[in-house]
CSV table of C-alpha atoms in Angstrom, one decimal:
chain,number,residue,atom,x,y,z
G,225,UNK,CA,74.4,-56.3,211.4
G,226,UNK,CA,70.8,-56.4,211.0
G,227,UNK,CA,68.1,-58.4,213.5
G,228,UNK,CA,65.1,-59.1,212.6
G,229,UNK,CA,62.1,-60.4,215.2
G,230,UNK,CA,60.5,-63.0,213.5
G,231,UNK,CA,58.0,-65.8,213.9
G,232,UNK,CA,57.9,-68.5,210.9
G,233,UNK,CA,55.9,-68.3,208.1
G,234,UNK,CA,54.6,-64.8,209.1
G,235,UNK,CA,55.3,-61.3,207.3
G,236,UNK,CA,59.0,-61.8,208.7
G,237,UNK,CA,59.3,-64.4,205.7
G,238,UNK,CA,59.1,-61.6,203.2
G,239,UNK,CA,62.1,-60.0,204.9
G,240,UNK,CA,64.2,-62.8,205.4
G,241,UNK,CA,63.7,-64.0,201.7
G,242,UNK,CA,64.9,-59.5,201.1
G,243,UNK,CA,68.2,-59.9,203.6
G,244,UNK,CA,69.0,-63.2,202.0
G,245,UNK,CA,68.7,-62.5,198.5
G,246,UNK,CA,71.0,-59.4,199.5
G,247,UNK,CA,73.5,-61.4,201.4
G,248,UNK,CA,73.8,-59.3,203.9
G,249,UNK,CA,74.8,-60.6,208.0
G,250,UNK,CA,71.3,-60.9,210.0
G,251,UNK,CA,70.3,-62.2,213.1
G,252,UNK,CA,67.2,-63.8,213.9
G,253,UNK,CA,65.2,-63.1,217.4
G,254,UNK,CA,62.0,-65.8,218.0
G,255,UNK,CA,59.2,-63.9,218.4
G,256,UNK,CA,56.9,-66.4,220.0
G,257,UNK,CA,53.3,-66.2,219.5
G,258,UNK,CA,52.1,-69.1,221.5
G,259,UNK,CA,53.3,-67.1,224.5
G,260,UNK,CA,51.8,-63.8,222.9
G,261,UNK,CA,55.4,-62.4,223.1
G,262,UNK,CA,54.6,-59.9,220.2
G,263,UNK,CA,52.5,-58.2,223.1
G,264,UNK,CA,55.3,-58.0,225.8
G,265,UNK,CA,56.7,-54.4,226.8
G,266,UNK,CA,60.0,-55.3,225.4
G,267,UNK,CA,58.7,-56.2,221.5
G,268,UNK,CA,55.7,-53.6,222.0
G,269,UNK,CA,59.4,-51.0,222.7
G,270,UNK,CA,59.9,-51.7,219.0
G,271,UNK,CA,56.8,-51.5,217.6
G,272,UNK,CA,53.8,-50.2,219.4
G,273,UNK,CA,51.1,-52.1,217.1
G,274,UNK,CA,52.7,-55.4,218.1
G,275,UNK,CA,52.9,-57.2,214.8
G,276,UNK,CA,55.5,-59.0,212.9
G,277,UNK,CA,57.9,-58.3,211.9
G,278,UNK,CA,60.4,-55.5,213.6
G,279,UNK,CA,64.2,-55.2,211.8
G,280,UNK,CA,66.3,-54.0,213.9
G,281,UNK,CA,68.7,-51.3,212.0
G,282,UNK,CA,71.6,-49.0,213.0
G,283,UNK,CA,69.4,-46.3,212.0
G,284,UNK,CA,66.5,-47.4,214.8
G,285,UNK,CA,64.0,-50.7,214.7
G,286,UNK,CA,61.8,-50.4,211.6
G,287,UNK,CA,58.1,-52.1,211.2
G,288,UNK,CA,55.9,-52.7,208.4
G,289,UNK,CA,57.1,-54.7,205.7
G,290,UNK,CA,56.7,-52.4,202.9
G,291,UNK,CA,58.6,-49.7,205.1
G,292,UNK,CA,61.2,-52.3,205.7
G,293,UNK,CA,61.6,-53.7,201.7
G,294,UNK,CA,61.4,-50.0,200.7
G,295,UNK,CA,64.3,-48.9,202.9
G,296,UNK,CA,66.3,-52.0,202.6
G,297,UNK,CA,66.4,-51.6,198.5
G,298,UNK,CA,67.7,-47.7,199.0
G,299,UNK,CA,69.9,-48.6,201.3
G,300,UNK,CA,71.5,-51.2,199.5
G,301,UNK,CA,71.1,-50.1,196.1
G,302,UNK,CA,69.6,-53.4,194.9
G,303,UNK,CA,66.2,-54.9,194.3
G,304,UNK,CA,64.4,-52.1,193.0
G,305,UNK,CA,64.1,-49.6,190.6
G,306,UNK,CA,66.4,-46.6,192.3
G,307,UNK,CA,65.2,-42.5,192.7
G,308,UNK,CA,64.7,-41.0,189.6
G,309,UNK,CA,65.0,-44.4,187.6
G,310,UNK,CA,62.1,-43.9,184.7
G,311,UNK,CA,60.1,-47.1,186.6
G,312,UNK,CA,60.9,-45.6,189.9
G,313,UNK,CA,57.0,-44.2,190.4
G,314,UNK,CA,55.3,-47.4,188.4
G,315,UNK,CA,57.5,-49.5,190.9
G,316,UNK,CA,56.2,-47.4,193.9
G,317,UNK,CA,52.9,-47.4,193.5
G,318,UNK,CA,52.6,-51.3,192.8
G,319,UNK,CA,54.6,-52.0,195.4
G,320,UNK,CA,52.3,-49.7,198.0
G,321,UNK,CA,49.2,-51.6,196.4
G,322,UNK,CA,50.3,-54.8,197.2
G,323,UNK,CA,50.8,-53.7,201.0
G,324,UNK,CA,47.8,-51.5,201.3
G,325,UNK,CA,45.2,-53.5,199.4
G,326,UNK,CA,46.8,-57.3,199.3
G,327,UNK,CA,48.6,-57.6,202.4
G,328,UNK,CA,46.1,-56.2,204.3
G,329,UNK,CA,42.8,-57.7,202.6
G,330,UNK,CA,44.9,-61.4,203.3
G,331,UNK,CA,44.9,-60.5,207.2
G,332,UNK,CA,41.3,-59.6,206.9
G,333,UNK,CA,40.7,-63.1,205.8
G,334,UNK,CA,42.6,-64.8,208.1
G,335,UNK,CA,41.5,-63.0,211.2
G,336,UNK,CA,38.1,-62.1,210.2
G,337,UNK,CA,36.4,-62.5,213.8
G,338,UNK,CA,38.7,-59.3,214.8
G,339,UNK,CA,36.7,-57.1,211.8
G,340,UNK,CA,33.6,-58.4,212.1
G,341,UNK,CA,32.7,-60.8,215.1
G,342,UNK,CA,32.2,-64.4,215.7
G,343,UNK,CA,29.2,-65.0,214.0
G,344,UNK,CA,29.1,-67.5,211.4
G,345,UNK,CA,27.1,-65.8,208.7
G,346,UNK,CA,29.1,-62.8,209.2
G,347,UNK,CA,32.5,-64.3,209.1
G,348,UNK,CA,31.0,-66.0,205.7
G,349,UNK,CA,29.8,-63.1,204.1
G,350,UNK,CA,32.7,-60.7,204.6
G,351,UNK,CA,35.5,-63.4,203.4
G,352,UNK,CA,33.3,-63.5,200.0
G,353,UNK,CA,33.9,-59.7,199.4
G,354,UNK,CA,37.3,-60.2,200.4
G,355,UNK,CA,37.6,-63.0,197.9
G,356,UNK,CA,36.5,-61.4,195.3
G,357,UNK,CA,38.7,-58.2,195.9
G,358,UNK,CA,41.7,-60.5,196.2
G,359,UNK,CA,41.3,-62.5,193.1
G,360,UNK,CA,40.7,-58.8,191.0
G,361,UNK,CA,44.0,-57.6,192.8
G,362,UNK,CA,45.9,-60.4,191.9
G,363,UNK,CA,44.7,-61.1,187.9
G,364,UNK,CA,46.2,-57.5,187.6
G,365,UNK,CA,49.3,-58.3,189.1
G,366,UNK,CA,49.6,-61.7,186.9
G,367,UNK,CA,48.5,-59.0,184.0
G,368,UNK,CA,51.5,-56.9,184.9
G,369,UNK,CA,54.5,-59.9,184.8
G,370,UNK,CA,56.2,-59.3,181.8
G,371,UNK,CA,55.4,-55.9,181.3
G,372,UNK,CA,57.7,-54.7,184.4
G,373,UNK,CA,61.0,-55.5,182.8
G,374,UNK,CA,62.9,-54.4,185.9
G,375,UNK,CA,60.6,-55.1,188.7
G,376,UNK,CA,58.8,-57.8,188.7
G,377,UNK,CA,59.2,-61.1,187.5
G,378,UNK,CA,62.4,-60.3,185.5
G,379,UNK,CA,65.7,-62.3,186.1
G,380,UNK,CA,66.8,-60.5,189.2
G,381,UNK,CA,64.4,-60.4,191.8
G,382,UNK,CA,62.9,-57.2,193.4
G,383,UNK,CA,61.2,-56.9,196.8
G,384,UNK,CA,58.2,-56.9,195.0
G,385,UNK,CA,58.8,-60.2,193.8
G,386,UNK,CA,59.2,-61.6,197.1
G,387,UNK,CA,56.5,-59.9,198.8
G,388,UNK,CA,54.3,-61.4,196.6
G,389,UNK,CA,55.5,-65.1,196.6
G,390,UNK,CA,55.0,-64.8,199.9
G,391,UNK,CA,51.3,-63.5,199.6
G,392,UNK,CA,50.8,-66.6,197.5
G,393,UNK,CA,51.7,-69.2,199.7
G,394,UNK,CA,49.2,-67.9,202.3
G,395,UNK,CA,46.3,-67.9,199.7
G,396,UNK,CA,46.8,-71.2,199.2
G,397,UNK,CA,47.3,-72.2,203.0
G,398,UNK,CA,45.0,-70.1,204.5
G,399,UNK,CA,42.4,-69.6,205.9
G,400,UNK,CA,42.7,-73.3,207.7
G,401,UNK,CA,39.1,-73.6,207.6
G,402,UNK,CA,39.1,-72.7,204.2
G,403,UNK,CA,41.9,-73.0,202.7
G,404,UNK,CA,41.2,-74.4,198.7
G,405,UNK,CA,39.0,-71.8,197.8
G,406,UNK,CA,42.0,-70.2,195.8
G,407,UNK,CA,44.3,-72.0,193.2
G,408,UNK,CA,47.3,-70.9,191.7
G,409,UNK,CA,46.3,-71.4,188.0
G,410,UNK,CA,44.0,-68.6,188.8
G,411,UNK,CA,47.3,-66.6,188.2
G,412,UNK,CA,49.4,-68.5,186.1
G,413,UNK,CA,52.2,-65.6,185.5
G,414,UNK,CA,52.5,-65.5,189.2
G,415,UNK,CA,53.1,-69.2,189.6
G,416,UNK,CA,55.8,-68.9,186.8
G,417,UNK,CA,57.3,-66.0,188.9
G,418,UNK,CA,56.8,-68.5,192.4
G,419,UNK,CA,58.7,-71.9,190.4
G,420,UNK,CA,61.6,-69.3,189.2
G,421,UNK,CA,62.3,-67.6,192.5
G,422,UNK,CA,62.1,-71.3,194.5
G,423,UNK,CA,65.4,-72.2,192.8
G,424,UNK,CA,67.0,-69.1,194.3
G,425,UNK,CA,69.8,-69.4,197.1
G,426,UNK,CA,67.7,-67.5,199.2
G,427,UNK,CA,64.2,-69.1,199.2
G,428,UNK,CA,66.7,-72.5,199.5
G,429,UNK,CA,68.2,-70.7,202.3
G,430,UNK,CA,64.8,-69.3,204.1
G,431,UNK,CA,62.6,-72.4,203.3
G,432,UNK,CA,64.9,-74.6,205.5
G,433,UNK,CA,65.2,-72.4,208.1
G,434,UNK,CA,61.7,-71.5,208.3
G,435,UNK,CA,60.5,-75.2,207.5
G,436,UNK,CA,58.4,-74.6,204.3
G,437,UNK,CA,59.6,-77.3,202.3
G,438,UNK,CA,61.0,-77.3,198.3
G,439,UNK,CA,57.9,-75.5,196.9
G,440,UNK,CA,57.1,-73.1,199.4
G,441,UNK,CA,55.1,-70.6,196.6
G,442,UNK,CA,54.6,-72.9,194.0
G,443,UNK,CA,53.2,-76.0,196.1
G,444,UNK,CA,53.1,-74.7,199.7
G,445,UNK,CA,52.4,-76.7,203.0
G,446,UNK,CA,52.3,-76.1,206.0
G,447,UNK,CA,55.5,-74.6,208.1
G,448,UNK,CA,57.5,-77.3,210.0
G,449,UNK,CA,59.7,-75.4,211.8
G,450,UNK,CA,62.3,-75.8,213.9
G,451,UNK,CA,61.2,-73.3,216.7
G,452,UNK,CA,58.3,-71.6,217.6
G,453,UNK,CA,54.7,-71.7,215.2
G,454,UNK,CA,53.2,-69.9,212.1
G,455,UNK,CA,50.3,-69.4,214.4
């Protein structure tokens, strides 16, 4: 039995979307953000940065979400290319770039006071540079669909698939204060990959319980969910 500490609509989506598709038993712990519980001893315990999300293992409580899909698709033998398969290091490396350069650039957007301070002009001119890095990151991904028969937008998901669903429902969403200046036909491989994984079981599955609606890649809006907040 897994547990993973979540909050909705945060990095613990891409997990939950990863333990559903595998149908594996999970338990969910609220990790709640209006009462900056991701900052309390107890959660701070499982991982000392205090982000979302922590999965709790029998092997020990595991953070960052690549760490996590990475370890969950070895240990399960499923939604990735294994050791030694031939796509194995292509896999890898696009899966790490995603994490290191995507993932990361989005939270720079979203949170761009903490990089850079308060100031207006500031705040402006840094999300342009992120902008522009994000929209070269992802025309390579929607470049790559098709040409990853295994891994990435094939008919069996990988992790990498739902890692980067997830990425695109947060372009479209966020920032709130500026939160059209990126639209899916930008990438329109990746919104074929976003429609074919909605009809999965386990978006279905995670969508409901997280609130995000029938088209949370394709055609986000915002989380309604049950318990705690997205932000």
């Amino acid at each position: 039995m897994y547990k993973l500490h979540y909050a909705p609509d945060n990095a613990s989506l891409i997990v939950r979307l990863v333990l559903e598709e595998l149908a594996v038993p999970y338990d969910c712990v609220l990790v709640d953000r209006s009462k900056n519980e991701q900052r309390s001893p107890a959660y701070l315990a499982l991982n000392p940065q205090g982000l979302i999300p922590v999965l709790e293992t029998p092997q020990g409580p595991m953070f960052e979400t690549g760490a996590i899909l990475l370890w969950l698709s070895e240990t399960h033998g499923y939604m990735a290319p294994p050791p030694r398969h031939p796509e194995r290091a292509m896999f890898l490396k696009w899966l790490f770039f995603l994490s290191n350069a995507v993932h990361t650039d989005l939270r720079q957007m979203f949170y761009t006071e903490k990089y850079v301070g308060s100031e207006p002009i500031a705040i402006s001119g840094y999300r342009e540079l992120v902008k522009e890095r994000l929209r070269k990151n992802l025309s390579a991904f929607d470049g790559l669909v098709g040409t990853a028969p295994a891994w990435l937008g094939a008919s069996e998901p990988s992790v990498l698939d739902y890692y980067l669903a997830a990425c695109l429902r947060w372009l479209v969403l966020y920032p709130i204060d500026d939160p059209s200046w990126f639209n899916l036909s930008e990438t329109p491989n990746l919104l074929t990959l976003a429609r074919n994984l909605e009809i999965r079981p386990a978006v279905i599955s995670a969508a409901e319980a997280e609130g995000l609606g029938l088209t949370p890649f394709s055609n986000p809006t915002y989380a309604c969910p049950s318990e705690g907040g997205a932000t």
